[in-house]
Amino acid sequence: MTKEPIEVLDDLANQVADEFEAYRQPDEFKDVSLVIENSDEERPTLIVHVDREDAESLADRIEEFLREHGARTERERHSATDVRVLATVD
């Protein structure tokens, strides 16, 4: 049985959370936040929000990790400290 895209993204979000755990400390402001946006049921999107100084370099690492795990990615840059990596899967 093939997993639905939302299930694949959920698994991928968990992997990102584990891989970049150092940036997600529970009692501090999180440098990396994860959200699955699924208002379009056919094309859910994992949004990885990087909010820190030098966000680009961490976003590069996250984007590479996502691609290595089969996701297609796009990037939104809102400022030097606010970058979002958008990931989708088939």
N, CA, C and O atoms as a DFTB+ gen file, in Angstrom:
360 C
 N C O
     1  1       0.839      -1.172       0.000
     2  2       0.000       0.000       0.000
     3  2       0.894       1.249       0.000
     4  3       1.861       1.338       0.757
     5  1       0.551       2.196      -0.856
     6  2       1.301       3.434      -0.987
     7  2       0.778       4.460       0.005
     8  3      -0.428       4.596       0.214
     9  1       1.725       5.182       0.612
    10  2       1.320       6.216       1.564
    11  2       0.778       7.439       0.836
    12  3       1.210       7.769      -0.268
    13  1      -0.162       8.092       1.471
    14  2      -0.693       9.351       0.969
    15  2       0.364      10.447       1.158
    16  3       1.182      10.354       2.073
    17  1       0.359      11.494       0.300
    18  2       1.350      12.571       0.444
    19  2       1.388      13.182       1.843
    20  3       2.465      13.525       2.333
    21  1       0.227      13.324       2.497
    22  2       0.205      13.912       3.841
    23  2       0.961      13.034       4.829
    24  3       1.632      13.547       5.725
    25  1       0.858      11.710       4.674
    26  2       1.584      10.785       5.553
    27  2       3.087      10.861       5.293
    28  3       3.892      10.824       6.224
    29  1       3.451      10.966       4.024
    30  2       4.862      11.080       3.667
    31  2       5.441      12.368       4.245
    32  3       6.545      12.367       4.788
    33  1       4.691      13.470       4.127
    34  2       5.158      14.750       4.674
    35  2       5.254      14.711       6.189
    36  3       6.168      15.297       6.770
    37  1       4.326      14.030       6.829
    38  2       4.380      13.890       8.286
    39  2       5.648      13.136       8.697
    40  3       6.337      13.537       9.634
    41  1       5.947      12.054       7.998
    42  2       7.180      11.311       8.268
    43  2       8.404      12.183       8.018
    44  3       9.352      12.175       8.803
    45  1       8.377      12.933       6.924
    46  2       9.487      13.809       6.582
    47  2       9.656      14.907       7.632
    48  3      10.784      15.240       7.996
    49  1       8.568      15.466       8.117
    50  2       8.631      16.488       9.169
    51  2       9.293      15.922      10.425
    52  3      10.098      16.595      11.069
    53  1       8.949      14.685      10.764
    54  2       9.573      14.046      11.931
    55  2      11.072      13.858      11.716
    56  3      11.861      14.036      12.644
    57  1      11.459      13.500      10.504
    58  2      12.887      13.327      10.207
    59  2      13.628      14.661      10.289
    60  3      14.739      14.724      10.816
    61  1      13.018      15.717       9.773
    62  2      13.622      17.053       9.850
    63  2      13.754      17.461      11.321
    64  3      14.790      17.984      11.732
    65  1      12.710      17.224      12.106
    66  2      12.744      17.568      13.533
    67  2      13.881      16.837      14.236
    68  3      14.574      17.420      15.070
    69  1      14.075      15.568      13.904
    70  2      15.165      14.796      14.518
    71  2      16.527      15.293      14.052
    72  3      17.432      15.486      14.863
    73  1      16.671      15.499      12.754
    74  2      17.963      15.899      12.177
    75  2      18.402      17.283      12.660
    76  3      19.589      17.519      12.881
    77  1      17.447      18.187      12.822
    78  2      17.761      19.569      13.191
    79  2      17.262      19.888      14.606
    80  3      16.857      21.012      14.901
    81  1      17.302      18.894      15.448
    82  2      16.818      18.994      16.827
    83  2      17.482      20.126      17.602
    84  3      16.837      20.768      18.431
    85  1      18.740      20.373      17.349
    86  2      19.470      21.419      18.070
    87  2      18.851      22.806      17.861
    88  3      19.051      23.706      18.677
    89  1      18.106      22.972      16.777
    90  2      17.489      24.266      16.474
    91  2      16.036      24.325      16.928
    92  3      15.328      25.286      16.629
    93  1      15.592      23.298      17.652
    94  2      14.182      23.210      18.056
    95  2      14.040      22.982      19.558
    96  3      13.198      22.186      19.974
    97  1      14.816      23.638      20.359
    98  2      14.771      23.462      21.807
    99  2      13.399      23.846      22.353
   100  3      12.875      24.907      22.012
   101  1      12.810      22.997      23.197
   102  2      11.420      23.201      23.632
   103  2      11.177      24.432      24.497
   104  3      10.083      24.996      24.456
   105  1      12.149      24.858      25.268
   106  2      11.922      25.975      26.175
   107  2      12.482      27.291      25.657
   108  3      12.580      28.270      26.398
   109  1      12.846      27.308      24.387
   110  2      13.422      28.507      23.798
   111  2      12.668      28.847      22.523
   112  3      11.850      28.066      22.036
   113  1      12.960      30.031      21.992
   114  2      12.432      30.383      20.687
   115  2      13.018      29.407      19.678
   116  3      14.227      29.177      19.680
   117  1      12.201      28.837      18.831
   118  2      12.664      27.842      17.872
   119  2      13.200      28.523      16.616
   120  3      12.513      29.328      15.988
   121  1      14.446      28.185      16.262
   122  2      15.037      28.690      15.023
   123  2      14.409      28.008      13.814
   124  3      14.378      28.572      12.720
   125  1      13.906      26.789      14.016
   126  2      13.278      26.022      12.940
   127  2      11.889      25.579      13.401
   128  3      11.752      24.893      14.414
   129  1      10.871      25.975      12.652
   130  2       9.497      25.568      12.931
   131  2       8.970      24.768      11.749
   132  3       9.339      25.018      10.601
   133  1       8.105      23.806      12.040
   134  2       7.557      22.932      11.003
   135  2       6.035      23.011      11.004
   136  3       5.398      22.962      12.057
   137  1       5.463      23.132       9.815
   138  2       4.017      23.163       9.650
   139  2       3.671      22.394       8.383
   140  3       4.339      22.546       7.360
   141  1       2.639      21.576       8.446
   142  2       2.122      20.958       7.234
   143  2       0.844      21.686       6.873
   144  3      -0.126      21.690       7.632
   145  1       0.859      22.297       5.712
   146  2      -0.283      23.053       5.219
   147  2      -1.021      22.122       4.261
   148  3      -0.482      21.740       3.222
   149  1      -2.256      21.759       4.611
   150  2      -2.972      20.788       3.789
   151  2      -4.351      21.273       3.349
   152  3      -5.281      20.475       3.231
   153  1      -4.483      22.546       3.111
   154  2      -5.771      23.042       2.623
   155  2      -6.051      22.529       1.205
   156  3      -7.209      22.383       0.814
   157  1      -4.994      22.256       0.441
   158  2      -5.130      21.608      -0.858
   159  2      -4.816      20.134      -0.643
   160  3      -3.649      19.746      -0.587
   161  1      -5.856      19.313      -0.521
   162  2      -5.680      17.911      -0.153
   163  2      -4.819      17.140      -1.152
   164  3      -4.159      16.170      -0.781
   165  1      -4.822      17.563      -2.409
   166  2      -4.036      16.870      -3.419
   167  2      -2.577      17.304      -3.406
   168  3      -1.726      16.597      -3.946
   169  1      -2.274      18.419      -2.820
   170  2      -0.912      18.950      -2.829
   171  2      -0.546      19.557      -1.477
   172  3      -0.304      20.761      -1.394
   173  1      -0.500      18.749      -0.415
   174  2      -0.075      19.299       0.880
   175  2       1.387      19.724       0.819
   176  3       2.160      19.224       0.001
   177  1       1.750      20.641       1.687
   178  2       3.098      21.198       1.681
   179  2       3.658      21.233       3.095
   180  3       2.997      21.682       4.031
   181  1       4.882      20.754       3.230
   182  2       5.619      20.908       4.484
   183  2       6.337      22.245       4.409
   184  3       7.109      22.497       3.484
   185  1       6.076      23.093       5.385
   186  2       6.731      24.400       5.446
   187  2       7.724      24.360       6.597
   188  3       7.353      24.140       7.750
   189  1       8.991      24.574       6.266
   190  2      10.040      24.634       7.277
   191  2      10.454      26.102       7.368
   192  3      11.052      26.652       6.443
   193  1      10.127      26.715       8.487
   194  2      10.388      28.138       8.694
   195  2      11.672      28.295       9.496
   196  3      11.777      27.808      10.621
   197  1      12.645      28.978       8.907
   198  2      13.926      29.236       9.562
   199  2      13.938      30.712       9.933
   200  3      13.835      31.579       9.065
   201  1      14.065      30.991      11.216
   202  2      14.011      32.362      11.714
   203  2      15.189      32.575      12.649
   204  3      15.106      32.298      13.846
   205  1      16.290      33.071      12.089
   206  2      17.519      33.284      12.865
   207  2      18.506      34.071      12.025
   208  3      18.329      34.226      10.817
   209  1      19.551      34.568      12.682
   210  2      20.629      35.207      11.941
   211  2      21.207      34.181      10.975
   212  3      21.295      32.998      11.305
   213  1      21.593      34.617       9.807
   214  2      22.180      33.737       8.800
   215  2      21.249      32.568       8.474
   216  3      21.681      31.416       8.412
   217  1      19.984      32.875       8.268
   218  2      18.979      31.846       7.985
   219  2      19.270      31.103       6.686
   220  3      18.933      29.925       6.565
   221  1      19.885      31.763       5.721
   222  2      20.145      31.149       4.416
   223  2      20.978      29.877       4.524
   224  3      20.664      28.881       3.872
   225  1      22.032      29.893       5.333
   226  2      22.899      28.717       5.400
   227  2      22.186      27.522       6.028
   228  3      22.368      26.393       5.575
   229  1      21.388      27.749       7.053
   230  2      20.624      26.660       7.650
   231  2      19.529      26.200       6.682
   232  3      19.272      25.002       6.570
   233  1      18.892      27.125       5.994
   234  2      17.875      26.764       4.997
   235  2      18.501      25.921       3.886
   236  3      17.865      24.991       3.389
   237  1      19.733      26.230       3.492
   238  2      20.438      25.417       2.491
   239  2      20.571      23.979       2.962
   240  3      20.311      23.049       2.198
   241  1      20.971      23.789       4.199
   242  2      21.133      22.438       4.753
   243  2      19.799      21.705       4.826
   244  3      19.718      20.520       4.505
   245  1      18.768      22.404       5.244
   246  2      17.440      21.793       5.345
   247  2      16.924      21.427       3.956
   248  3      16.380      20.341       3.754
   249  1      17.095      22.331       3.009
   250  2      16.640      22.065       1.644
   251  2      17.365      20.857       1.052
   252  3      16.736      20.019       0.406
   253  1      18.659      20.759       1.260
   254  2      19.416      19.595       0.790
   255  2      18.908      18.313       1.443
   256  3      18.747      17.298       0.765
   257  1      18.653      18.347       2.748
   258  2      18.133      17.190       3.469
   259  2      16.783      16.758       2.876
   260  3      16.559      15.569       2.647
   261  1      15.903      17.702       2.631
   262  2      14.592      17.391       2.084
   263  2      14.701      16.771       0.695
   264  3      14.000      15.807       0.387
   265  1      15.566      17.315      -0.132
   266  2      15.744      16.769      -1.481
   267  2      16.326      15.361      -1.433
   268  3      15.923      14.495      -2.209
   269  1      17.269      15.131      -0.528
   270  2      17.846      13.795      -0.378
   271  2      16.790      12.779       0.035
   272  3      16.948      11.582      -0.205
   273  1      15.718      13.252       0.653
   274  2      14.641      12.370       1.105
   275  2      13.445      12.399       0.148
   276  3      12.335      12.025       0.529
   277  1      13.669      12.840      -1.085
   278  2      12.667      12.715      -2.131
   279  2      11.676      13.844      -2.296
   280  3      10.714      13.707      -3.051
   281  1      11.881      14.951      -1.615
   282  2      10.934      16.070      -1.726
   283  2      11.379      17.052      -2.812
   284  3      12.567      17.206      -3.093
   285  1      10.400      17.698      -3.399
   286  2      10.674      18.836      -4.276
   287  2      10.587      20.077      -3.394
   288  3       9.705      20.177      -2.541
   289  1      11.486      21.006      -3.598
   290  2      11.511      22.162      -2.708
   291  2      11.451      23.478      -3.476
   292  3      11.847      23.573      -4.637
   293  1      10.947      24.470      -2.788
   294  2      10.975      25.862      -3.212
   295  2      11.358      26.669      -1.983
   296  3      11.253      26.193      -0.853
   297  1      11.796      27.876      -2.216
   298  2      12.196      28.706      -1.089
   299  2      11.530      30.072      -1.175
   300  3      11.411      30.655      -2.253
   301  1      11.099      30.571      -0.025
   302  2      10.585      31.933       0.105
   303  2      11.496      32.667       1.066
   304  3      11.720      32.213       2.188
   305  1      12.010      33.775       0.639
   306  2      12.860      34.581       1.513
   307  2      12.118      35.870       1.840
   308  3      11.809      36.673       0.960
   309  1      11.843      36.047       3.129
   310  2      11.118      37.231       3.569
   311  2      12.061      38.303       4.100
   312  3      11.741      39.491       4.070
   313  1      13.216      37.882       4.582
   314  2      14.276      38.792       5.016
   315  2      15.534      37.956       5.234
   316  3      15.515      36.742       5.028
   317  1      16.606      38.588       5.641
   318  2      17.855      37.850       5.881
   319  2      17.719      36.858       7.033
   320  3      18.473      35.888       7.117
   321  1      16.764      37.102       7.910
   322  2      16.581      36.220       9.065
   323  2      15.292      35.402       8.993
   324  3      14.950      34.711       9.953
   325  1      14.577      35.466       7.879
   326  2      13.283      34.793       7.755
   327  2      13.195      34.104       6.394
   328  3      12.909      34.738       5.378
   329  1      13.449      32.784       6.394
   330  2      13.431      31.999       5.169
   331  2      12.498      30.803       5.381
   332  3      12.498      30.186       6.446
   333  1      11.715      30.491       4.369
   334  2      10.836      29.328       4.417
   335  2      11.188      28.392       3.277
   336  3      11.323      28.808       2.126
   337  1      11.335      27.117       3.620
   338  2      11.557      26.081       2.618
   339  2      10.248      25.309       2.511
   340  3       9.740      24.795       3.508
   341  1       9.711      25.231       1.313
   342  2       8.454      24.548       1.056
   343  2       8.772      23.211       0.386
   344  3       9.503      23.171      -0.604
   345  1       8.231      22.128       0.918
   346  2       8.507      20.797       0.386
   347  2       7.206      20.101       0.021
   348  3       6.238      20.128       0.781
   349  1       7.195      19.471      -1.162
   350  2       6.063      18.674      -1.597
   351  2       6.576      17.311      -2.068
   352  3       7.749      17.161      -2.414
   353  1       5.691      16.337      -2.076
   354  2       6.018      14.992      -2.550
   355  2       4.874      14.494      -3.430
   356  3       3.767      15.031      -3.396
   357  1       5.162      13.464      -4.212
   358  2       4.106      12.851      -5.043
   359  2       3.315      11.858      -4.266
   360  3       2.390      11.249      -4.803
